[in-house]
GROMACS .gro file of C-alpha atoms in nm:
model
  366
    1MET     CA    1   0.000   0.000   0.000
    2GLU     CA    2   0.118   0.350  -0.074
    3THR     CA    3   0.276   0.530   0.224
    4MET     CA    4   0.047   0.794   0.368
    5GLU     CA    5   0.116   1.104   0.574
    6THR     CA    6  -0.052   1.050   0.911
    7SER     CA    7  -0.198   1.395   0.971
    8PRO     CA    8  -0.365   1.461   0.633
    9SER     CA    9  -0.484   1.102   0.601
   10LEU     CA   10  -0.662   1.042   0.929
   11ILE     CA   11  -0.745   1.404   1.017
   12ASN     CA   12  -0.735   1.681   0.761
   13TRP     CA   13  -0.588   1.955   0.979
   14ASP     CA   14  -0.595   2.219   0.706
   15LEU     CA   15  -0.966   2.157   0.650
   16ALA     CA   16  -1.027   2.181   1.025
   17ALA     CA   17  -0.859   2.521   1.035
   18SER     CA   18  -1.036   2.654   0.725
   19THR     CA   19  -1.374   2.525   0.847
   20ALA     CA   20  -1.328   2.699   1.181
   21ALA     CA   21  -1.226   3.023   1.010
   22ARG     CA   22  -1.534   3.008   0.785
   23LEU     CA   23  -1.784   2.929   1.062
   24ALA     CA   24  -1.657   3.160   1.335
   25GLY     CA   25  -1.771   3.522   1.319
   26PRO     CA   26  -1.503   3.792   1.312
   27GLY     CA   27  -1.610   3.951   1.640
   28PRO     CA   28  -1.667   4.322   1.716
   29ASN     CA   29  -1.669   4.567   1.430
   30LEU     CA   30  -1.348   4.769   1.473
   31SER     CA   31  -1.160   5.024   1.268
   32ALA     CA   32  -0.799   4.962   1.169
   33ALA     CA   33  -0.688   5.218   1.428
   34GLU     CA   34  -0.889   5.047   1.704
   35ILE     CA   35  -0.744   4.708   1.613
   36SER     CA   36  -0.390   4.844   1.614
   37ALA     CA   37  -0.441   5.012   1.951
   38ALA     CA   38  -0.591   4.697   2.102
   39VAL     CA   39  -0.302   4.481   1.980
   40GLU     CA   40  -0.046   4.723   2.122
   41SER     CA   41  -0.233   4.739   2.452
   42LEU     CA   42  -0.254   4.361   2.491
   43ARG     CA   43   0.114   4.314   2.414
   44ARG     CA   44   0.212   4.583   2.663
   45LEU     CA   45  -0.013   4.447   2.938
   46ALA     CA   46   0.103   4.089   2.878
   47ASP     CA   47   0.456   4.210   2.948
   48ALA     CA   48   0.347   4.421   3.246
   49SER     CA   49   0.177   4.123   3.410
   50VAL     CA   50   0.498   3.920   3.444
   51PRO     CA   51   0.638   4.091   3.757
   52HIS     CA   52   0.299   4.067   3.924
   53VAL     CA   53   0.290   3.692   3.861
   54HIS     CA   54   0.641   3.664   4.003
   55HIS     CA   55   0.546   3.856   4.317
   56ILE     CA   56   0.231   3.651   4.379
   57THR     CA   57   0.368   3.304   4.300
   58GLY     CA   58   0.719   3.343   4.433
   59LEU     CA   59   0.840   3.127   4.144
   60GLU     CA   60   1.186   3.214   4.017
   61ALA     CA   61   1.077   3.118   3.665
   62ALA     CA   62   0.850   3.422   3.665
   63ARG     CA   63   1.118   3.675   3.755
   64ASP     CA   64   1.185   3.784   3.397
   65LEU     CA   65   0.988   3.554   3.171
   66ARG     CA   66   1.105   3.606   2.815
   67ASP     CA   67   1.134   3.248   2.697
   68SER     CA   68   0.819   3.219   2.484
   69GLN     CA   69   0.621   3.414   2.228
   70VAL     CA   70   0.325   3.640   2.299
   71LEU     CA   71   0.087   3.654   2.002
   72VAL     CA   72  -0.227   3.866   1.973
   73VAL     CA   73  -0.451   3.674   1.734
   74ASP     CA   74  -0.796   3.664   1.577
   75ARG     CA   75  -1.033   3.367   1.593
   76ALA     CA   76  -0.912   3.206   1.273
   77SER     CA   77  -0.549   3.225   1.385
   78TRP     CA   78  -0.638   3.076   1.722
   79SER     CA   79  -0.811   2.785   1.546
   80LYS     CA   80  -0.513   2.731   1.315
   81ALA     CA   81  -0.277   2.732   1.613
   82ASN     CA   82  -0.488   2.470   1.788
   83THR     CA   83  -0.494   2.238   1.488
   84GLN     CA   84  -0.114   2.249   1.503
   85SER     CA   85  -0.116   2.165   1.874
   86PHE     CA   86  -0.372   1.889   1.828
   87SER     CA   87  -0.157   1.737   1.556
   88VAL     CA   88   0.129   1.718   1.807
   89MET     CA   89  -0.086   1.574   2.086
   90LEU     CA   90  -0.252   1.313   1.863
   91LYS     CA   91   0.047   1.220   1.649
   92PRO     CA   92   0.145   0.903   1.842
   93THR     CA   93  -0.215   0.781   1.846
   94LEU     CA   94  -0.272   0.848   1.477
   95GLU     CA   95   0.054   0.680   1.383
   96LYS     CA   96  -0.040   0.375   1.588
   97LEU     CA   97  -0.383   0.359   1.427
   98LEU     CA   98  -0.227   0.382   1.083
   99GLN     CA   99   0.011   0.099   1.165
  100THR     CA  100  -0.255  -0.131   1.310
  101ARG     CA  101  -0.536  -0.057   1.067
  102GLY     CA  102  -0.351   0.069   0.763
  103GLN     CA  103  -0.402  -0.254   0.573
  104ASN     CA  104  -0.776  -0.182   0.569
  105LEU     CA  105  -0.737   0.173   0.440
  106THR     CA  106  -0.697   0.290   0.085
  107GLN     CA  107  -0.562   0.636   0.009
  108ALA     CA  108  -0.908   0.744  -0.102
  109SER     CA  109  -1.097   0.612   0.199
  110ALA     CA  110  -0.844   0.762   0.440
  111ALA     CA  111  -0.874   1.099   0.265
  112VAL     CA  112  -1.254   1.091   0.290
  113GLY     CA  113  -1.242   0.995   0.655
  114GLY     CA  114  -0.982   1.261   0.726
  115ALA     CA  115  -1.198   1.525   0.557
  116VAL     CA  116  -1.504   1.429   0.761
  117THR     CA  117  -1.309   1.434   1.086
  118GLY     CA  118  -1.140   1.759   0.990
  119ALA     CA  119  -1.473   1.927   0.918
  120GLN     CA  120  -1.616   1.805   1.248
  121LEU     CA  121  -1.314   1.928   1.440
  122GLY     CA  122  -1.338   2.261   1.258
  123SER     CA  123  -1.696   2.312   1.371
  124VAL     CA  124  -1.594   2.251   1.733
  125LEU     CA  125  -1.301   2.491   1.701
  126ALA     CA  126  -1.530   2.753   1.549
  127PHE     CA  127  -1.749   2.744   1.858
  128LEU     CA  128  -1.454   2.751   2.096
  129SER     CA  129  -1.273   3.026   1.906
  130SER     CA  130  -1.552   3.271   1.990
  131LYS     CA  131  -1.533   3.189   2.364
  132VAL     CA  132  -1.168   3.164   2.465
  133LEU     CA  133  -0.991   3.482   2.579
  134GLY     CA  134  -0.639   3.348   2.590
  135GLN     CA  135  -0.438   3.029   2.591
  136TYR     CA  136  -0.084   2.920   2.667
  137ASP     CA  137   0.028   2.658   2.415
  138PRO     CA  138   0.329   2.458   2.536
  139PHE     CA  139   0.326   2.223   2.235
  140ALA     CA  140   0.368   2.473   1.949
  141ALA     CA  141   0.739   2.415   1.894
  142LEU     CA  142   0.683   2.042   1.841
  143ALA     CA  143   0.464   2.088   1.532
  144PRO     CA  144   0.629   2.007   1.196
  145GLY     CA  145   0.791   2.315   1.046
  146SER     CA  146   0.714   2.526   1.354
  147THR     CA  147   0.904   2.851   1.409
  148SER     CA  148   0.773   2.892   1.762
  149SER     CA  149   1.000   2.935   2.061
  150PRO     CA  150   1.092   2.603   2.227
  151ALA     CA  151   0.909   2.729   2.536
  152GLY     CA  152   0.577   2.765   2.353
  153ARG     CA  153   0.354   3.061   2.284
  154LEU     CA  154   0.089   3.266   2.459
  155LEU     CA  155  -0.218   3.344   2.246
  156LEU     CA  156  -0.443   3.638   2.334
  157VAL     CA  157  -0.764   3.635   2.128
  158ALA     CA  158  -0.822   4.006   2.073
  159PRO     CA  159  -1.180   4.005   1.934
  160ASN     CA  160  -1.309   3.797   2.225
  161ILE     CA  161  -1.134   4.007   2.489
  162LEU     CA  162  -1.272   4.326   2.335
  163GLN     CA  163  -1.620   4.176   2.298
  164VAL     CA  164  -1.636   4.066   2.662
  165GLU     CA  165  -1.502   4.392   2.800
  166ARG     CA  166  -1.773   4.574   2.605
  167GLU     CA  167  -2.045   4.335   2.717
  168LEU     CA  168  -1.940   4.378   3.079
  169ASN     CA  169  -1.889   4.755   3.041
  170VAL     CA  170  -1.562   4.743   3.231
  171GLU     CA  171  -1.242   4.946   3.204
  172PRO     CA  172  -1.057   4.796   2.903
  173GLU     CA  173  -0.701   4.833   3.034
  174ASP     CA  174  -0.794   4.681   3.368
  175PHE     CA  175  -0.979   4.387   3.212
  176ARG     CA  176  -0.697   4.313   2.970
  177LEU     CA  177  -0.436   4.312   3.247
  178TRP     CA  178  -0.661   4.085   3.455
  179VAL     CA  179  -0.685   3.837   3.167
  180CYS     CA  180  -0.310   3.854   3.102
  181LEU     CA  181  -0.235   3.770   3.465
  182HIS     CA  182  -0.421   3.440   3.425
  183GLU     CA  183  -0.259   3.344   3.096
  184GLN     CA  184   0.094   3.445   3.197
  185THR     CA  185   0.059   3.224   3.502
  186HIS     CA  186   0.025   2.925   3.268
  187ARG     CA  187   0.353   3.026   3.101
  188VAL     CA  188   0.515   3.037   3.443
  189GLN     CA  189   0.381   2.693   3.541
  190PHE     CA  190   0.550   2.524   3.246
  191ALA     CA  191   0.867   2.730   3.294
  192ALA     CA  192   0.882   2.630   3.662
  193ALA     CA  193   0.815   2.265   3.575
  194PRO     CA  194   1.004   2.194   3.250
  195TRP     CA  195   0.904   1.826   3.277
  196LEU     CA  196   0.534   1.915   3.263
  197ARG     CA  197   0.503   1.941   2.883
  198GLU     CA  198   0.624   1.586   2.820
  199HIS     CA  199   0.415   1.456   3.109
  200MET     CA  200   0.102   1.616   2.966
  201LEU     CA  201   0.179   1.482   2.619
  202GLU     CA  202   0.223   1.132   2.760
  203GLN     CA  203  -0.107   1.144   2.949
  204ILE     CA  204  -0.302   1.300   2.661
  205GLY     CA  205  -0.155   1.044   2.423
  206ARG     CA  206  -0.257   0.761   2.654
  207LEU     CA  207  -0.614   0.888   2.684
  208SER     CA  208  -0.654   0.959   2.313
  209GLY     CA  209  -0.516   0.616   2.235
  210LEU     CA  210  -0.773   0.456   2.462
  211LEU     CA  211  -1.060   0.663   2.323
  212MET     CA  212  -0.964   0.620   1.959
  213GLY     CA  213  -0.824   0.268   1.979
  214ASP     CA  214  -1.160   0.095   1.951
  215MET     CA  215  -1.253   0.252   1.619
  216ASP     CA  216  -1.526  -0.004   1.551
  217SER     CA  217  -1.732   0.114   1.849
  218LEU     CA  218  -1.628   0.480   1.866
  219GLY     CA  219  -1.905   0.599   1.637
  220ARG     CA  220  -2.169   0.413   1.836
  221ARG     CA  221  -2.031   0.545   2.162
  222LEU     CA  222  -2.038   0.902   2.031
  223ALA     CA  223  -2.396   0.857   1.913
  224ASP     CA  224  -2.497   0.717   2.252
  225ALA     CA  225  -2.334   1.012   2.424
  226VAL     CA  226  -2.517   1.266   2.211
  227LYS     CA  227  -2.848   1.083   2.260
  228SER     CA  228  -2.796   1.079   2.637
  229LEU     CA  229  -2.731   1.452   2.642
  230GLN     CA  230  -3.033   1.522   2.423
  231GLU     CA  231  -3.262   1.322   2.652
  232ARG     CA  232  -3.127   1.475   2.972
  233ARG     CA  233  -3.374   1.710   3.138
  234SER     CA  234  -3.285   2.077   3.106
  235ASP     CA  235  -3.282   2.111   3.485
  236ALA     CA  236  -3.064   1.807   3.541
  237ALA     CA  237  -2.714   1.858   3.671
  238PRO     CA  238  -2.457   1.831   3.391
  239GLY     CA  239  -2.229   1.530   3.383
  240PRO     CA  240  -1.870   1.581   3.491
  241GLY     CA  241  -1.715   1.551   3.149
  242GLY     CA  242  -1.958   1.581   2.859
  243LEU     CA  243  -1.877   1.322   2.594
  244LEU     CA  244  -1.577   1.201   2.789
  245GLU     CA  245  -1.804   1.092   3.073
  246LEU     CA  246  -1.953   0.825   2.847
  247LEU     CA  247  -1.636   0.739   2.658
  248ARG     CA  248  -1.427   0.567   2.919
  249ASP     CA  249  -1.356   0.223   3.062
  250PRO     CA  250  -1.165   0.171   3.393
  251GLU     CA  251  -0.827   0.243   3.233
  252GLU     CA  252  -0.965   0.551   3.059
  253LYS     CA  253  -1.117   0.659   3.389
  254ALA     CA  254  -0.781   0.647   3.570
  255THR     CA  255  -0.605   0.846   3.298
  256LEU     CA  256  -0.887   1.099   3.274
  257SER     CA  257  -0.889   1.134   3.652
  258HIS     CA  258  -0.520   1.223   3.650
  259LEU     CA  259  -0.562   1.471   3.366
  260THR     CA  260  -0.861   1.625   3.543
  261ALA     CA  261  -0.653   1.675   3.855
  262VAL     CA  262  -0.364   1.832   3.662
  263MET     CA  263  -0.594   2.066   3.468
  264SER     CA  264  -0.773   2.160   3.790
  265LEU     CA  265  -0.438   2.246   3.943
  266LEU     CA  266  -0.321   2.454   3.646
  267GLU     CA  267  -0.647   2.642   3.600
  268GLY     CA  268  -0.710   2.687   3.971
  269HIS     CA  269  -0.359   2.818   4.032
  270ALA     CA  270  -0.397   3.069   3.748
  271ASN     CA  271  -0.730   3.184   3.891
  272VAL     CA  272  -0.578   3.229   4.236
  273VAL     CA  273  -0.305   3.447   4.087
  274MET     CA  274  -0.559   3.644   3.886
  275ASP     CA  275  -0.771   3.700   4.196
  276ALA     CA  276  -0.476   3.785   4.420
  277VAL     CA  277  -0.439   4.127   4.263
  278ASP     CA  278  -0.593   4.423   4.439
  279ALA     CA  279  -0.699   4.771   4.336
  280SER     CA  280  -0.337   4.891   4.343
  281ILE     CA  281  -0.270   4.670   4.038
  282VAL     CA  282  -0.615   4.652   3.872
  283PRO     CA  283  -0.817   4.949   4.004
  284THR     CA  284  -1.157   4.811   3.904
  285VAL     CA  285  -1.084   4.446   3.983
  286LYS     CA  286  -1.383   4.406   4.216
  287THR     CA  287  -1.628   4.517   3.947
  288ILE     CA  288  -1.457   4.297   3.688
  289ARG     CA  289  -1.483   3.987   3.908
  290GLN     CA  290  -1.850   4.044   3.987
  291ARG     CA  291  -1.957   4.106   3.628
  292PHE     CA  292  -1.738   3.834   3.476
  293ASN     CA  293  -1.861   3.567   3.719
  294ALA     CA  294  -2.224   3.657   3.643
  295ARG     CA  295  -2.186   3.609   3.265
  296GLY     CA  296  -2.275   3.239   3.264
  297LYS     CA  297  -2.629   3.300   3.388
  298ASP     CA  298  -2.751   3.432   3.051
  299ARG     CA  299  -2.640   3.152   2.816
  300GLY     CA  300  -2.893   3.037   2.561
  301ALA     CA  301  -3.027   2.684   2.532
  302VAL     CA  302  -2.814   2.594   2.228
  303GLU     CA  303  -2.495   2.718   2.391
  304LYS     CA  304  -2.579   2.532   2.712
  305PHE     CA  305  -2.622   2.211   2.514
  306ILE     CA  306  -2.293   2.254   2.328
  307ARG     CA  307  -2.106   2.342   2.647
  308ASN     CA  308  -2.246   2.032   2.814
  309LEU     CA  309  -2.169   1.816   2.511
  310LEU     CA  310  -1.806   1.929   2.502
  311GLY     CA  311  -1.760   1.920   2.877
  312LEU     CA  312  -1.699   2.295   2.902
  313ASP     CA  313  -1.904   2.326   3.220
  314ALA     CA  314  -1.679   2.060   3.366
  315LYS     CA  315  -1.384   2.281   3.274
  316MET     CA  316  -1.543   2.571   3.461
  317ARG     CA  317  -1.569   2.348   3.768
  318GLN     CA  318  -1.199   2.274   3.730
  319TYR     CA  319  -1.130   2.646   3.784
  320THR     CA  320  -1.335   2.639   4.107
  321ASP     CA  321  -1.210   2.307   4.244
  322GLY     CA  322  -0.848   2.380   4.162
  323ALA     CA  323  -0.863   2.727   4.314
  324LYS     CA  324  -1.005   2.585   4.638
  325PHE     CA  325  -0.718   2.335   4.651
  326VAL     CA  326  -0.451   2.598   4.593
  327ARG     CA  327  -0.597   2.836   4.851
  328ALA     CA  328  -0.631   2.560   5.109
  329VAL     CA  329  -0.269   2.450   5.064
  330VAL     CA  330  -0.133   2.807   5.070
  331ASP     CA  331  -0.337   2.886   5.382
  332GLN     CA  332  -0.187   2.587   5.564
  333VAL     CA  333   0.173   2.568   5.441
  334GLY     CA  334   0.232   2.894   5.253
  335MET     CA  335   0.314   2.958   4.889
  336GLU     CA  336   0.661   2.809   4.925
  337GLY     CA  337   0.509   2.485   5.049
  338PHE     CA  338   0.256   2.482   4.767
  339ASN     CA  339   0.531   2.534   4.510
  340ARG     CA  340   0.657   2.183   4.588
  341VAL     CA  341   0.393   2.078   4.335
  342TRP     CA  342   0.616   2.194   4.048
  343ALA     CA  343   0.920   1.987   4.151
  344GLU     CA  344   0.827   1.657   3.982
  345ALA     CA  345   0.533   1.462   3.842
  346ALA     CA  346   0.502   1.257   4.162
  347ASN     CA  347   0.410   1.579   4.345
  348LEU     CA  348   0.104   1.648   4.130
  349PRO     CA  349  -0.221   1.610   4.326
  350THR     CA  350  -0.462   1.329   4.255
  351GLU     CA  351  -0.826   1.406   4.180
  352GLU     CA  352  -0.913   1.300   4.535
  353GLU     CA  353  -0.648   1.535   4.676
  354ILE     CA  354  -0.787   1.823   4.473
  355HIS     CA  355  -1.100   1.786   4.685
  356ASP     CA  356  -0.909   1.723   5.007
  357ALA     CA  357  -0.597   1.939   5.022
  358GLY     CA  358  -0.498   1.792   5.358
  359ARG     CA  359  -0.428   1.456   5.195
  360TRP     CA  360  -0.181   1.617   4.953
  361ILE     CA  361  -0.012   1.813   5.233
  362LEU     CA  362   0.025   1.493   5.435
  363ARG     CA  363   0.166   1.301   5.138
  364MET     CA  364   0.418   1.578   5.075
  365GLY     CA  365   0.528   1.574   5.440
  366LEU     CA  366   0.452   1.943   5.484
   0.00000   0.00000   0.00000
């Protein structure tokens, strides 16, 4: 059989990016001067947030963080960047699938399947690209032909930041700095724990391999998941992980539990840093917090369904659970004690420890 490139055969990444760009709206209507001013502002505030993160976290890696790129992007560029990252995260799984099932694939059938999957992924990215404010991408440099810094890149999605600050009617400079504090904290986490990128790749690869390995039943399992969500009462509590909640066996469950704990830690820690600032740093921070936290109450039915389907509400709970863990640990053993978490993978909290900080403190001997 003719040798096939893994990425374009099993998932058409270019089609995913172009589909997302076509489906996602451009965002607020801005003049060229307004766009230029916003880009300059976000770059400046991203840089200004670094010393604040250093002061709050006490991590030496944050003292003068200049090891990765800061990019102010639109929705289409964010989607393109994420197809590149996904290609890195899924590469081992896709290569394994090609090796084990390649004899049953022709070039034509693989291309058709890759196009379908690429279009589906693009529609998901289109939805997400209108919601995310910023993202630290530690995997960018590993993509084929990448020119990114080895330490990754920080993406600030300008149209979404501007749209939200207008919806909330908050001071733009204050809101942008507040957002940058959260995203820069993610840069610091990976700088303080240089082993974390490979650890995350290993865990994501393991989970994706488990989820995608049983290709014969994956379609049925996806259909069952969607049906379950459609039949769920509108007032029922959302499941903990959207589709992932129904797509796991015991081994998947253990891997997903670990990833959930790590993501809760990363997101919660970033939220704690973001909320540690006072009016001397972000003058209107109290108003920003109140209005931002109230945004979720007005989501429409379609958006609620999609968020539940994708597990986005579970992600929001990760922010809350992780923040509670970080605050509990810092309250009991201080920030220096908490920073033991970045020393090695064995120090990462389990999902149970996220909900019971005392167990982690005891295990660490603090």
